[in-house]
XYZ file of C-alpha atoms in Angstrom:
672
model
C 20.239 1.941 -12.855
C 17.905 4.693 -14.364
C 15.694 6.422 -11.600
C 12.539 4.929 -12.754
C 13.931 1.411 -12.009
C 15.549 2.564 -8.588
C 12.075 3.558 -7.351
C 10.809 1.063 -7.966
C 13.114 -1.095 -6.686
C 13.039 1.064 -3.425
C 8.924 1.050 -2.907
C 9.076 -2.985 -3.335
C 12.004 -3.578 -0.970
C 11.073 -1.329 1.445
C 6.865 -2.462 0.997
C 8.064 -5.988 1.825
C 9.672 -5.170 4.593
C 7.593 -2.802 6.415
C 4.250 -5.584 5.726
C 6.659 -7.948 7.599
C 6.960 -5.654 10.468
C 3.358 -4.860 10.390
C 2.462 -8.461 10.483
C 5.536 -8.455 13.764
C 3.681 -5.891 15.305
C 0.179 -7.206 15.186
C 1.696 -10.456 16.718
C 3.092 -8.283 19.699
C -0.438 -7.023 20.180
C -1.687 -10.172 19.572
C 0.310 -11.672 22.305
C -0.736 -8.693 24.691
C -4.297 -8.974 24.572
C -4.651 -13.218 24.405
C -3.023 -13.118 28.450
C -4.367 -10.175 29.323
C -7.750 -8.855 27.165
C -9.148 -5.879 26.430
C -9.226 -4.516 30.361
C -8.548 -1.161 31.951
C -4.584 -1.596 32.427
C -4.466 -2.750 28.561
C -5.735 0.119 27.759
C -3.690 2.481 29.289
C -0.806 0.338 27.335
C -2.137 0.354 23.941
C -3.417 4.589 25.137
C 0.673 4.916 25.456
C 1.426 3.264 22.505
C -1.234 5.464 21.064
C 0.848 8.086 22.084
C 3.908 6.213 20.946
C 2.824 6.663 17.365
C 1.423 10.835 17.762
C 4.566 11.508 18.827
C 6.887 9.733 16.403
C 4.204 10.740 13.022
C 4.629 14.868 14.958
C 8.324 14.178 14.033
C 8.377 12.404 11.360
C 5.823 14.854 9.286
C 8.378 18.124 10.580
C 11.909 15.388 9.261
C 10.235 14.601 6.040
C 8.483 17.655 5.269
C 10.818 20.122 6.010
C 14.094 19.149 7.466
C 15.060 16.402 4.976
C 14.452 17.977 2.277
C 16.512 21.046 3.529
C 19.241 18.543 4.721
C 19.374 17.320 1.267
C 20.083 21.127 -0.543
C 22.497 21.893 2.517
C 24.453 18.117 1.525
C 24.175 19.050 -1.990
C 25.290 22.961 -2.053
C 27.483 23.240 1.053
C 30.444 22.040 2.848
C 30.684 19.222 4.813
C 31.162 20.703 8.182
C 27.608 22.210 7.403
C 25.692 19.633 7.012
C 27.248 17.794 9.503
C 26.372 20.665 12.346
C 23.023 20.665 10.411
C 22.619 16.786 11.469
C 23.881 17.220 14.923
C 22.115 20.699 15.886
C 18.149 19.161 15.119
C 19.655 15.577 16.937
C 20.642 17.909 20.009
C 16.723 19.321 19.697
C 15.178 16.219 19.454
C 17.274 14.776 22.527
C 16.019 17.883 24.202
C 12.261 17.517 23.262
C 12.346 14.059 24.342
C 14.110 14.719 27.374
C 11.260 16.987 28.464
C 8.399 14.532 27.414
C 10.090 11.827 29.263
C 10.632 13.602 32.672
C 6.550 14.305 32.510
C 5.132 11.512 31.747
C 7.913 9.413 34.314
C 7.489 12.250 37.587
C 3.687 13.725 36.368
C 2.324 10.772 34.653
C -0.634 9.980 37.553
C -1.406 13.538 37.317
C -1.306 13.962 33.121
C -3.531 10.395 33.143
C -5.888 11.697 35.434
C -6.168 15.288 33.557
C -6.697 14.032 29.841
C -8.087 10.849 30.046
C -11.106 9.213 31.180
C -9.586 6.025 32.522
C -10.253 6.092 36.370
C -7.912 7.579 39.112
C -7.411 2.970 40.523
C -6.428 2.180 37.228
C -4.165 4.739 36.717
C -2.534 4.552 39.421
C -2.223 0.333 39.598
C -0.401 1.258 36.161
C 1.973 4.017 37.548
C 5.036 1.437 37.647
C 4.393 0.864 33.458
C 3.748 4.360 32.988
C 7.543 5.221 33.973
C 8.871 2.429 31.960
C 7.065 3.500 28.600
C 7.872 7.154 29.620
C 11.739 5.982 28.218
C 9.663 3.673 25.154
C 8.418 7.425 24.439
C 12.003 8.888 24.098
C 13.926 6.402 22.214
C 11.221 6.030 19.636
C 11.274 10.082 19.255
C 14.982 9.828 18.582
C 15.602 6.919 16.783
C 12.394 8.386 14.605
C 14.816 11.078 13.581
C 18.187 8.820 13.094
C 15.737 6.436 10.773
C 14.678 9.851 8.588
C 17.907 11.188 8.435
C 18.875 7.979 5.800
C 16.479 8.898 3.361
C 18.582 11.914 3.014
C 20.854 9.868 1.554
C 18.313 7.802 -0.741
C 18.986 4.734 1.410
C 15.276 3.340 2.235
C 15.323 -0.754 2.608
C 17.929 0.058 5.238
C 16.170 1.881 8.208
C 12.840 -0.887 7.316
C 15.127 -3.677 8.070
C 16.422 -1.708 11.213
C 12.776 -1.451 12.190
C 12.280 -5.025 11.409
C 14.672 -6.195 13.163
C 13.266 -3.858 16.137
C 9.998 -5.049 15.942
C 11.354 -9.063 15.807
C 13.211 -7.974 19.142
C 9.758 -6.441 20.748
C 7.876 -10.004 20.265
C 11.317 -11.733 22.013
C 11.338 -9.469 24.961
C 7.776 -9.334 25.080
C 7.800 -13.550 25.107
C 10.580 -13.793 27.463
C 8.366 -12.285 30.187
C 4.753 -13.044 29.318
C 4.388 -16.191 31.628
C 4.687 -13.834 34.749
C 1.771 -11.755 33.554
C 3.177 -8.302 34.878
C 2.246 -6.198 31.996
C 5.368 -3.807 33.784
C 7.889 -6.339 32.587
C 6.521 -6.304 28.767
C 7.053 -2.749 28.897
C 10.826 -3.292 30.056
C 10.507 -5.496 26.833
C 9.921 -2.705 24.898
C 12.446 -0.380 25.911
C 15.147 -2.845 25.541
C 14.168 -3.030 21.858
C 14.325 0.499 21.646
C 17.230 0.674 23.453
C 19.116 -1.786 20.643
C 17.280 0.415 18.297
C 19.398 2.939 18.659
C 22.685 1.376 18.674
C 22.039 0.195 16.148
C 21.099 3.201 13.902
C 24.171 4.952 15.711
C 26.539 2.863 14.207
C 25.222 2.365 10.193
C 24.858 5.780 10.410
C 28.426 6.041 10.789
C 29.072 3.907 8.221
C 26.990 5.746 5.511
C 28.171 9.047 6.432
C 31.916 8.786 7.934
C 30.764 10.800 11.205
C 29.004 10.399 14.733
C 26.049 12.249 15.996
C 26.732 14.330 18.372
C 25.515 17.907 20.132
C 25.885 20.432 17.719
C 24.596 24.228 16.826
C 24.176 25.720 13.513
C 21.507 29.157 12.352
C 18.668 27.401 9.776
C 17.910 29.564 7.094
C 14.978 31.614 7.556
C 13.286 29.573 4.934
C 13.566 26.387 7.099
C 12.308 28.174 9.921
C 8.953 29.118 8.461
C 8.051 25.654 7.310
C 9.625 23.929 10.470
C 7.377 26.202 12.307
C 4.315 25.768 10.327
C 4.494 22.306 9.730
C 5.063 22.413 13.852
C 1.845 24.191 14.115
C 0.080 22.043 11.729
C 1.373 18.856 13.533
C 0.447 20.878 16.504
C -3.343 20.947 15.977
C -3.096 17.133 14.603
C -1.575 15.753 17.872
C -4.200 17.665 19.593
C -7.121 16.142 17.271
C -5.388 12.298 18.110
C -5.449 13.585 22.189
C -9.243 14.542 21.852
C -9.480 11.232 19.658
C -8.145 9.430 22.358
C -9.895 11.154 25.177
C -13.231 10.191 23.624
C -12.294 6.311 23.731
C -11.111 6.427 26.652
C -14.467 7.540 28.122
C -15.555 4.407 26.604
C -16.200 0.768 29.408
C -13.236 -0.402 30.516
C -11.991 -3.006 27.205
C -13.336 -0.528 24.319
C -9.782 1.377 24.030
C -7.759 -1.766 23.416
C -10.401 -2.807 20.932
C -11.067 0.342 18.731
C -7.035 1.072 18.938
C -6.638 -2.579 17.590
C -8.883 -2.033 15.112
C -7.427 1.363 14.356
C -3.603 0.012 14.383
C -4.187 -2.847 11.941
C -5.564 -0.143 9.636
C -2.745 2.189 10.102
C -0.511 -0.725 9.460
C -2.652 -1.029 6.120
C -2.055 2.244 5.509
C 2.094 2.337 6.065
C 2.864 -0.680 4.232
C 0.241 0.074 1.314
C 0.425 4.432 1.543
C 3.362 5.512 2.986
C 6.067 3.464 1.456
C 5.057 4.816 -2.271
C 4.637 8.444 -0.760
C 8.007 8.351 0.715
C 9.942 7.077 -2.072
C 8.029 9.112 -4.908
C 8.759 11.984 -2.701
C 12.323 11.863 -3.217
C 11.800 11.335 -6.579
C 9.544 14.807 -7.013
C 11.766 16.875 -5.527
C 14.626 15.663 -7.221
C 12.079 16.514 -10.654
C 11.177 20.207 -9.002
C 14.792 20.884 -8.437
C 15.577 20.334 -11.993
C 12.280 22.373 -13.315
C 11.307 18.857 -14.798
C 7.484 19.834 -14.778
C 6.562 16.483 -16.873
C 8.441 14.786 -15.058
C 6.475 15.816 -11.760
C 3.216 15.401 -13.292
C 3.774 11.830 -14.714
C 5.604 10.746 -11.876
C 2.901 11.942 -9.351
C -0.053 10.288 -11.286
C 1.365 7.045 -12.792
C 2.617 5.728 -8.942
C -0.786 7.068 -7.855
C -2.433 5.296 -9.691
C -0.698 2.096 -9.077
C -1.086 2.592 -5.411
C -4.920 2.712 -5.854
C -4.899 -0.215 -7.674
C -3.180 -2.007 -4.959
C -5.031 0.017 -2.144
C -8.593 -1.069 -2.972
C -8.828 -4.707 -2.979
C -6.925 -4.674 0.177
C -9.279 -2.367 1.658
C -12.188 -4.095 -0.069
C -11.082 -6.893 1.458
C -10.684 -5.924 5.187
C -13.993 -4.470 5.096
C -15.878 -7.209 4.249
C -14.444 -9.483 6.615
C -13.434 -7.172 9.631
C -14.772 -9.424 11.922
C -12.995 -12.501 10.632
C -9.383 -10.488 10.365
C -10.138 -9.396 14.395
C -11.142 -13.148 15.263
C -7.696 -14.907 13.382
C -5.640 -11.628 15.367
C -6.901 -11.294 18.658
C -9.515 -13.723 19.617
C -7.471 -15.960 21.502
C -7.243 -15.940 25.278
C -8.551 -13.316 27.497
C -10.226 -11.059 24.333
C -13.667 -11.659 24.506
C -16.323 -11.876 21.423
C -18.320 -8.587 22.428
C -14.012 -7.181 21.740
C -13.637 -9.049 18.582
C -17.546 -7.698 17.489
C -16.489 -3.771 18.581
C -12.653 -4.027 17.027
C -13.423 -5.680 13.739
C -17.305 -2.900 13.160
C -14.050 0.043 13.524
C -11.992 -2.357 11.378
C -14.641 -1.481 8.675
C -14.703 2.138 9.289
C -11.484 2.990 9.579
C -10.631 1.167 6.307
C -12.788 3.680 4.906
C -10.196 6.511 4.843
C -7.062 4.549 3.804
C -8.050 5.861 0.499
C -9.057 9.612 1.026
C -5.056 9.239 3.268
C -3.690 7.733 -0.104
C -4.628 11.075 -1.716
C -3.879 13.069 1.488
C -0.219 11.602 1.279
C 0.579 12.172 -2.137
C -0.894 15.429 -1.758
C 1.816 16.148 0.762
C 4.718 15.462 -1.319
C 3.560 17.961 -3.740
C 3.703 20.930 -1.132
C 7.024 19.502 0.105
C 8.418 19.716 -3.671
C 8.047 22.733 -3.901
C 8.606 24.028 -0.157
C 5.113 25.259 0.335
C 4.497 24.664 3.689
C 4.138 27.809 4.815
C 1.056 28.521 3.018
C -0.696 24.839 3.750
C -0.435 24.833 7.303
C -3.409 26.615 8.550
C -5.270 24.136 6.004
C -4.239 21.396 8.443
C -5.237 23.465 11.665
C -8.440 23.858 10.263
C -8.696 20.168 9.220
C -8.126 18.851 12.802
C -10.856 21.334 14.507
C -13.511 20.413 11.948
C -12.179 16.630 11.648
C -12.586 16.850 15.749
C -16.005 18.065 15.881
C -17.216 15.669 13.049
C -15.526 12.766 15.247
C -17.931 14.510 18.113
C -20.726 14.363 15.927
C -20.695 11.193 14.332
C -19.647 9.565 18.244
C -23.198 11.260 19.912
C -25.347 10.114 16.137
C -24.034 6.773 15.810
C -22.154 5.502 18.992
C -18.345 4.357 18.970
C -18.773 3.362 15.575
C -18.964 7.045 15.125
C -15.856 7.854 15.283
C -14.409 6.580 12.326
C -16.925 7.876 10.148
C -16.304 11.452 11.663
C -12.539 10.818 10.527
C -12.945 9.887 7.334
C -15.329 13.247 6.898
C -12.979 15.628 8.518
C -10.310 14.208 5.808
C -12.257 13.476 2.644
C -13.080 17.735 3.189
C -9.536 18.691 3.514
C -8.088 16.236 0.835
C -10.797 18.519 -1.507
C -9.932 21.611 -0.777
C -5.998 21.694 -0.574
C -6.029 19.341 -3.912
C -7.719 22.562 -5.515
C -5.467 25.182 -3.934
C -2.604 23.016 -5.059
C -3.508 22.440 -8.456
C -5.142 26.097 -9.250
C -2.031 27.973 -7.832
C 0.979 25.837 -7.569
C 0.770 23.204 -10.251
C -1.711 24.589 -13.260
C 0.167 22.322 -15.603
C -1.027 18.649 -13.459
C -3.613 16.337 -15.353
C -5.086 14.457 -12.436
C -8.565 14.066 -14.056
C -7.794 10.974 -15.267
C -6.729 9.749 -12.402
C -9.538 10.910 -10.337
C -12.226 8.948 -12.971
C -9.795 6.729 -12.470
C -9.941 6.030 -8.361
C -13.630 6.445 -9.071
C -14.407 3.804 -11.437
C -11.716 1.357 -9.270
C -14.025 1.902 -6.006
C -16.846 0.946 -8.419
C -15.155 -2.406 -8.416
C -14.193 -2.582 -5.200
C -17.783 -2.064 -3.972
C -18.735 -4.598 -6.136
C -15.712 -6.731 -4.536
C -16.820 -6.183 -0.945
C -20.534 -7.471 -1.804
C -19.259 -10.577 -2.747
C -17.287 -10.900 -0.190
C -20.232 -10.070 2.205
C -22.114 -12.448 0.343
C -19.549 -15.637 0.924
C -19.386 -13.652 4.617
C -23.651 -14.644 5.611
C -23.196 -18.494 3.820
C -20.570 -19.369 5.039
C -18.495 -17.649 7.997
C -19.939 -18.084 11.645
C -18.661 -16.343 14.707
C -17.499 -19.979 16.398
C -14.927 -21.268 13.845
C -11.800 -22.395 15.033
C -8.849 -20.739 14.127
C -7.836 -22.745 11.829
C -11.663 -22.454 10.261
C -11.015 -19.165 10.457
C -7.922 -18.737 8.611
C -9.095 -20.904 6.058
C -11.824 -18.771 5.400
C -9.773 -16.058 5.361
C -7.809 -17.080 2.643
C -10.587 -18.606 0.212
C -12.566 -15.553 0.443
C -9.769 -13.040 -0.439
C -8.611 -14.932 -2.952
C -11.724 -15.435 -4.218
C -12.837 -11.612 -3.960
C -9.329 -10.241 -5.284
C -10.017 -12.431 -8.545
C -13.558 -10.815 -8.962
C -11.976 -7.671 -8.361
C -8.587 -8.111 -11.354
C -11.225 -10.122 -13.611
C -13.995 -7.236 -13.711
C -11.258 -4.900 -13.602
C -9.486 -6.027 -16.396
C -12.388 -4.609 -18.725
C -10.924 -1.403 -18.450
C -7.622 -0.553 -20.105
C -6.187 1.818 -17.490
C -6.288 -0.946 -15.114
C -4.967 -3.186 -17.202
C -1.813 -0.841 -17.402
C -1.622 0.311 -13.528
C -1.543 -4.055 -13.685
C 1.531 -3.916 -15.878
C 2.901 -1.275 -14.225
C 2.824 -3.020 -10.510
C 4.233 -6.056 -12.172
C 7.056 -4.470 -13.733
C 7.313 -2.592 -10.185
C 7.770 -6.240 -8.771
C 10.350 -7.661 -12.198
C 7.750 -9.602 -13.744
C 7.153 -7.829 -16.730
C 11.022 -7.261 -17.640
C 11.546 -7.208 -20.687
C 14.799 -9.891 -21.543
C 17.969 -8.553 -22.392
C 18.570 -11.017 -25.082
C 16.373 -9.250 -27.599
C 15.513 -5.752 -28.806
C 13.214 -7.037 -31.397
C 9.112 -7.026 -31.053
C 8.082 -10.276 -29.839
C 5.147 -11.659 -31.069
C 3.779 -14.943 -29.934
C 0.992 -16.342 -31.723
C -1.095 -18.821 -29.827
C -4.232 -21.575 -30.365
C -5.379 -24.725 -30.291
C -4.782 -27.869 -32.737
C -6.564 -28.599 -36.059
C -8.123 -25.589 -38.181
C -7.282 -22.938 -35.402
C -3.329 -23.700 -36.013
C -3.822 -24.263 -40.012
C -5.226 -19.817 -39.771
C -2.086 -18.812 -37.538
C 0.265 -20.270 -39.563
C -1.091 -18.219 -42.522
C 0.361 -15.113 -40.662
C 4.338 -16.304 -40.222
C 5.000 -14.798 -43.322
C 3.529 -11.596 -41.668
C 5.534 -11.492 -38.356
C 8.612 -12.884 -39.750
C 10.379 -9.868 -39.259
C 10.033 -9.706 -35.828
C 10.628 -12.385 -33.231
C 8.274 -14.735 -32.509
C 7.055 -18.199 -30.846
C 4.076 -20.653 -31.896
C 1.951 -21.818 -28.738
C 0.014 -24.533 -29.612
C -1.291 -27.935 -28.005
C 0.455 -31.205 -28.650
C -0.796 -32.951 -31.491
C -0.033 -35.234 -34.611
C 2.020 -32.083 -36.821
C 4.176 -30.694 -33.283
C 7.141 -32.407 -34.399
C 7.003 -30.877 -38.367
C 5.923 -27.596 -36.863
C 9.209 -27.720 -34.757
C 11.078 -27.960 -36.905
C 10.053 -24.639 -38.827
C 9.764 -22.392 -35.895
C 10.792 -21.738 -32.039
C 7.445 -23.898 -30.419
C 5.794 -24.015 -27.257
C 3.474 -26.915 -26.616
C 0.898 -27.556 -24.195
C -1.668 -30.370 -23.321
C -3.997 -31.286 -25.912
C -7.854 -30.864 -24.391
C -11.584 -31.736 -25.467
C -14.452 -30.255 -23.681
C -15.771 -33.781 -23.569
C -12.685 -35.346 -21.529
C -13.795 -35.705 -17.611
C -10.500 -33.729 -16.648
C -10.949 -31.325 -18.556
C -10.964 -28.398 -15.937
C -7.985 -29.573 -14.279
C -6.553 -30.222 -17.838
C -7.091 -26.589 -18.452
C -5.743 -25.027 -14.822
C -2.285 -27.008 -15.824
C -2.289 -25.349 -19.048
C -2.773 -22.317 -17.824
C 0.080 -22.857 -15.883
C 2.445 -24.165 -17.848
C 0.924 -20.926 -20.319
C 2.464 -18.735 -17.442
C 5.830 -20.109 -17.262
C 5.968 -19.593 -20.960
C 5.216 -16.239 -21.331
C 7.172 -15.295 -18.021
C 10.508 -16.880 -19.994
C 9.522 -15.345 -23.184
C 8.304 -12.295 -22.719
C 6.554 -11.526 -25.590
C 4.824 -8.169 -26.682
C 1.797 -8.793 -28.272
C -0.438 -11.692 -28.596
C -2.151 -12.927 -31.719
C -4.729 -15.792 -31.430
C -7.248 -17.502 -33.316
C -8.854 -19.101 -30.727
C -10.215 -21.838 -28.996
C -9.915 -23.398 -25.726
C -6.622 -22.582 -23.994
C -5.561 -19.526 -26.272
C -8.196 -17.670 -23.932
C -6.171 -18.387 -20.677
C -3.146 -17.375 -22.928
C -5.095 -13.652 -23.584
C -5.514 -13.327 -20.517
C -2.638 -14.337 -18.787
C -0.814 -12.229 -21.990
C -2.792 -9.137 -20.502
C -1.926 -9.330 -17.197
C 1.471 -9.422 -18.272
C 1.087 -6.440 -19.947
C 0.914 -7.879 -23.525
C -1.305 -6.593 -26.019
C -3.585 -9.278 -27.479
C -4.915 -9.137 -31.014
C -7.762 -11.882 -31.682
C -8.856 -13.808 -34.241
C -12.559 -14.974 -35.282
C -12.465 -18.176 -36.593
C -12.834 -18.429 -40.203
C -15.352 -21.098 -39.943
C -18.226 -18.552 -38.162
C -20.144 -16.663 -40.843
C -22.865 -15.326 -38.420
C -22.607 -16.479 -35.161
C -19.776 -16.093 -32.847
C -17.637 -18.241 -30.432
C -17.847 -19.049 -26.972
C -13.666 -18.080 -26.744
C -14.545 -15.005 -29.084
C -17.188 -13.802 -26.199
C -14.364 -14.315 -24.175
C -11.886 -12.245 -24.949
C -13.407 -9.679 -26.678
C -13.335 -7.725 -24.065
C -9.783 -7.335 -22.940
C -9.478 -7.513 -26.662
C -6.878 -4.593 -28.124
C -7.668 -5.346 -31.399
C -10.457 -8.111 -33.011
C -10.790 -8.905 -36.497
C -13.336 -10.590 -38.132
C -12.781 -12.689 -41.369
C -16.690 -12.316 -42.459
C -19.043 -8.648 -41.872
C -22.087 -10.307 -40.711
C -19.704 -11.103 -37.568
C -19.555 -7.612 -37.126
C -23.037 -7.225 -35.397
C -21.735 -9.433 -32.558
C -18.927 -8.004 -31.215
C -19.539 -3.711 -30.685
C -14.852 -3.204 -31.116
C -14.038 -5.183 -34.044
C -13.326 -4.726 -37.103
C -13.479 -6.754 -40.729
C -9.846 -7.593 -41.656
C -11.304 -10.158 -44.490
C -9.905 -13.905 -44.888
C -6.913 -15.533 -43.739
C -6.920 -17.858 -46.790
């Protein structure tokens, strides 16, 4: 299996597992918020869960940006003992760090919460048992994060995601068991049990993969590793302090606001982890390999290709979330004691937090370039500055716009950082990189996404109501999302780079993989019956040197046609038929199945009716589309021609006057 195919497979499977895992985490949050509502104690629980996210993000950044690359190098170039000692030494360090944080929260939790948050003293005192249980969770989350990251040094990406998925299922199970007692401390105990089981499971899995157990050890780190580690630690410390400052700003808001805002941020972060991090982690390993081989063109192509594809997948998701933020929050958390006011607060924040997704996508991919050349010691000051500047943006926007300004501050700070760090990387270390086309691609697709958002808001204004039941909200979100996604994809198909990105994403899913049966160029001759079929048959001598098949309507000459050519038939339709729309839809489904089976490289069509759907479906699957306008049309264009012209790679007319109607048409002469 090629490196490219392996990478695609890893991305798709890890994205799928991560998506399910994040959905399960959201279900866990939904259960908690439904039973307890948005109040002081739930605020503190979500604060501690946010601390866990911040701490594991801190350790994962160190692991992925420095230590995994160093471990890969030692494993490849040094002895097995050196590798074992390095892994065990880092394990010892994380055990020590975890114990220190655990002791701080367990013995001094009340003092810490009083000092660093705005929660009232009575609520903190009532939550102290839960804080102590969660301190164990913080400890195991740090250890488990390191153990899971170690697997990537073996280029194992799927198993850690499955392991995390199982942990999320266990948490929901343990949360639901004590839920009837209404005791939030018992919920924390359930989370702890899930993390302990995950720790045991990871340790056993690593033994099978590596051949040795985790344990305590000591070794000397190289000066380069120390320098890069210290740089990342400083940068991540600044980032961690920025997160703590963000949590402090939110904690001084009225009771319940922290829960509502943190739920919104958690949902946005879940989308980010699924759609962005899974791309970046897997592709980051490829960039390291390309850099070690000195393959600059490989770095350039891999970076731009996967960044474009990630953009193409992420932007419509972001548009759907922004347009439907309040209905999404109502569907997920609008149950039990979670009030309508909390739904609106969380929904408004979700819409704003979603804006940061595209900025974060570029940030994460830039970080992978930094890791590939081990430039952490040169970039950490930029990250420190970003954390400081972002905090002041958050404060400024908060005082101007209220709670909704917190998200705008985060977006602004991260955008400025991306501009600065991207310019520095491309001017000093990656001069061979060509990202101008990707920047234009992102901007154009943001315009398409903005159009989809406007369309979604229009739907929401006329069809959504705050008093909808859960079932009604689900139906509304499903229909609205499908319509928005359809608008985004269809208007995007006009632009060739989007067609390439869609084909790339479908290729990742295995939809456009070429058949192993034939290595020849495969051509689909698509048309309706009658004169259109007569014209397409004139091309048979031209395409006979290739593999070809005819896709047409079932008519009186179908049987005779099938004796001479490879033929696929769809239902004969006419615009005057009462069932015309339904027959067209049925033909489109059948066409999809035929094209998926045959996997043509090119589609040549002379029109009309169902052949329009053939052209569009073929374009979705990455085919070249060649359309030949009807011989019968000398001066006026056909409806089929108007519909196919925007997506056609080659558009041919048989009469010169028709050139006036189609901008990119070429005159090809008569088929007869």
